[in-house]
Coordinates of C-alpha atoms in Angstrom, one line a residue:
M920 CA 2.3 -16.6 8.7
S921 CA 1.4 -15.2 5.0
L922 CA -0.3 -12.4 4.7
K923 CA -3.0 -14.0 2.6
L924 CA -3.3 -16.4 5.3
Q925 CA -3.4 -13.7 7.8
L926 CA -6.3 -12.4 5.7
T927 CA -8.8 -15.6 6.0
D928 CA -8.1 -15.9 9.4
D929 CA -9.4 -12.6 10.2
M930 CA -12.3 -12.7 7.6
K931 CA -13.0 -15.9 9.9
A932 CA -12.6 -13.9 13.4
A933 CA -14.7 -11.1 11.7
M934 CA -17.6 -13.3 10.5
K935 CA -17.9 -14.6 14.2
A936 CA -17.4 -12.0 15.7
G937 CA -20.3 -9.9 13.8
E938 CA -18.0 -7.0 12.8
K939 CA -19.9 -6.7 9.7
H940 CA -17.5 -3.2 8.5
K941 CA -14.3 -5.5 9.0
L942 CA -15.6 -8.0 6.4
G943 CA -16.6 -6.1 3.9
V944 CA -13.1 -4.7 3.7
I945 CA -11.0 -7.7 4.3
R946 CA -13.8 -9.4 1.1
L947 CA -12.8 -6.4 -0.8
I948 CA -8.9 -6.9 -0.3
N949 CA -9.2 -10.8 -1.3
A950 CA -11.5 -10.0 -4.4
A951 CA -8.6 -7.6 -5.8
I952 CA -5.7 -10.2 -4.8
K953 CA -8.0 -12.8 -6.4
Q954 CA -8.8 -10.6 -9.3
R955 CA -4.6 -9.9 -10.0
E956 CA -4.2 -13.5 -9.3
V957 CA -6.9 -14.5 -12.3
D958 CA -5.8 -11.6 -14.6
E959 CA -1.9 -12.6 -14.1
R960 CA -2.2 -16.3 -13.8
I961 CA 0.4 -16.6 -10.6
E962 CA -0.1 -16.8 -7.0
L963 CA 0.8 -13.6 -5.2
D964 CA 3.5 -13.5 -2.5
D965 CA 3.4 -11.1 -0.1
A966 CA 5.2 -8.8 -1.9
A967 CA 2.9 -8.8 -4.5
V968 CA 0.0 -8.7 -1.9
I969 CA 1.5 -5.3 -0.5
A970 CA 1.2 -3.7 -3.9
V971 CA -2.2 -4.6 -4.1
L972 CA -3.0 -3.2 -0.8
D973 CA -0.8 -0.3 -1.6
K974 CA -2.9 0.3 -4.6
M975 CA -5.9 0.0 -2.3
V976 CA -5.1 2.5 0.0
K977 CA -3.9 5.4 -2.9
Q978 CA -7.4 4.7 -4.1
R979 CA -9.2 5.3 -0.6
K980 CA -7.0 8.7 -0.4
D981 CA -7.8 9.8 -3.8
S982 CA -11.6 9.2 -2.8
V983 CA -10.9 10.8 0.0
S984 CA -9.8 13.8 -1.1
Q985 CA -12.5 14.2 -4.1
F986 CA -15.4 13.8 -2.0
E987 CA -14.3 16.3 0.5
A988 CA -14.0 18.8 -2.5
A989 CA -17.6 17.7 -2.7
N990 CA -18.8 18.1 0.9
R991 CA -19.4 14.7 1.5
E992 CA -18.4 14.3 4.7
D993 CA -20.2 11.0 5.1
L994 CA -18.7 9.7 2.0
A995 CA -15.0 10.4 3.0
Q996 CA -15.6 9.4 6.5
I997 CA -16.8 5.7 5.3
E998 CA -13.4 5.7 2.7
R999 CA -11.5 6.5 5.9
D1000 CA -12.8 3.8 7.8
E1001 CA -11.7 1.2 5.2
L1002 CA -8.8 2.7 4.9
A1003 CA -7.9 2.1 8.5
V1004 CA -8.9 -1.6 8.1
I1005 CA -6.6 -2.0 5.2
D1006 CA -3.6 0.1 6.8
T1007 CA -3.4 -3.1 9.7
Y1008 CA -2.0 -5.5 6.9
L1009 CA 0.8 -3.2 5.7
P1010 CA 4.1 -2.8 7.1
A1011 CA 5.3 -0.1 9.4
K1012 CA 6.1 3.2 7.4
M1013 CA 9.5 4.1 7.4
G1014 CA 10.6 7.5 8.9
E1015 CA 12.1 9.9 6.9
A1016 CA 15.4 9.5 8.2
E1017 CA 15.4 5.8 7.6
I1018 CA 14.1 6.5 3.7
Q1019 CA 17.4 8.5 3.9
A1020 CA 19.4 6.0 4.8
A1021 CA 18.2 3.2 2.3
I1022 CA 18.6 6.1 -0.3
Q1023 CA 22.3 6.2 1.1
A1024 CA 22.5 2.7 1.2
A1025 CA 21.6 2.4 -2.4
I1026 CA 23.6 5.4 -3.6
A1027 CA 26.7 3.8 -2.7
E1028 CA 25.2 -0.2 -4.2
T1029 CA 24.5 1.4 -7.5
G1030 CA 27.4 4.1 -7.7
A1031 CA 24.6 6.9 -8.9
A1032 CA 25.9 10.1 -8.7
S1033 CA 24.0 13.0 -10.9
A1034 CA 20.0 13.2 -11.3
A1035 CA 21.1 11.0 -14.8
D1036 CA 21.3 8.3 -12.4
M1037 CA 18.2 8.2 -10.7
G1038 CA 16.2 5.9 -12.8
K1039 CA 18.7 3.5 -11.9
L1040 CA 18.6 4.4 -8.2
M1041 CA 14.6 4.3 -8.2
G1042 CA 14.7 0.8 -9.6
A1043 CA 16.9 -0.3 -6.9
L1044 CA 15.1 1.3 -4.0
K1045 CA 11.7 0.2 -4.9
P1046 CA 11.7 -3.3 -4.3
K1047 CA 13.3 -2.5 -1.0
L1048 CA 11.0 0.3 0.1
A1049 CA 7.9 -1.2 -1.4
G1050 CA 4.8 -1.1 0.8
Q1051 CA 7.2 0.6 3.9
A1052 CA 7.5 4.4 2.3
D1053 CA 5.6 6.2 0.1
M1054 CA 7.4 6.1 -3.1
G1055 CA 6.3 9.7 -3.8
L1056 CA 8.5 10.7 -0.8
V1057 CA 11.4 8.6 -1.5
S1058 CA 11.1 10.3 -5.6
K1059 CA 11.4 13.8 -3.8
L1060 CA 14.2 12.9 -1.4
V1061 CA 16.3 11.6 -4.1
K1062 CA 15.6 14.2 -6.0
A1063 CA 16.8 16.9 -3.1
H1064 CA 19.6 14.5 -2.8
F1065 CA 21.2 15.4 -6.4
A1066 CA 19.7 18.9 -6.3
G1067 CA 21.4 19.8 -3.6

């Protein structure tokens, strides 16, 4: 089942069950997906939907840190609750060992030998790890690999 279809089914289930919070978050997700489809005049596949969800997660995390800095725990909690619902639609995150294995495979595939090849390596890793790993962590691990 595609991710968009699953979102639609979950939205219907949330309506029937009276889960207003979950329904609101799913509607936000669907609006973001629809906005991107209209802007780019394309039909999003699962990988593109995951990219939209990743962007929403990043926005929520940024908001949480800003609300906590401003001592607005009430607003930070709302963002955390939305984050929990969005996370249910993302694939399971990879552990550091799995990311290291993917980096080694990509190095063998691309022939990257130094930090100068980092762009080529990250270009190969990004489509494979999108939605499954924090790309900031992947970048840090790649830099560490070339540094030492």
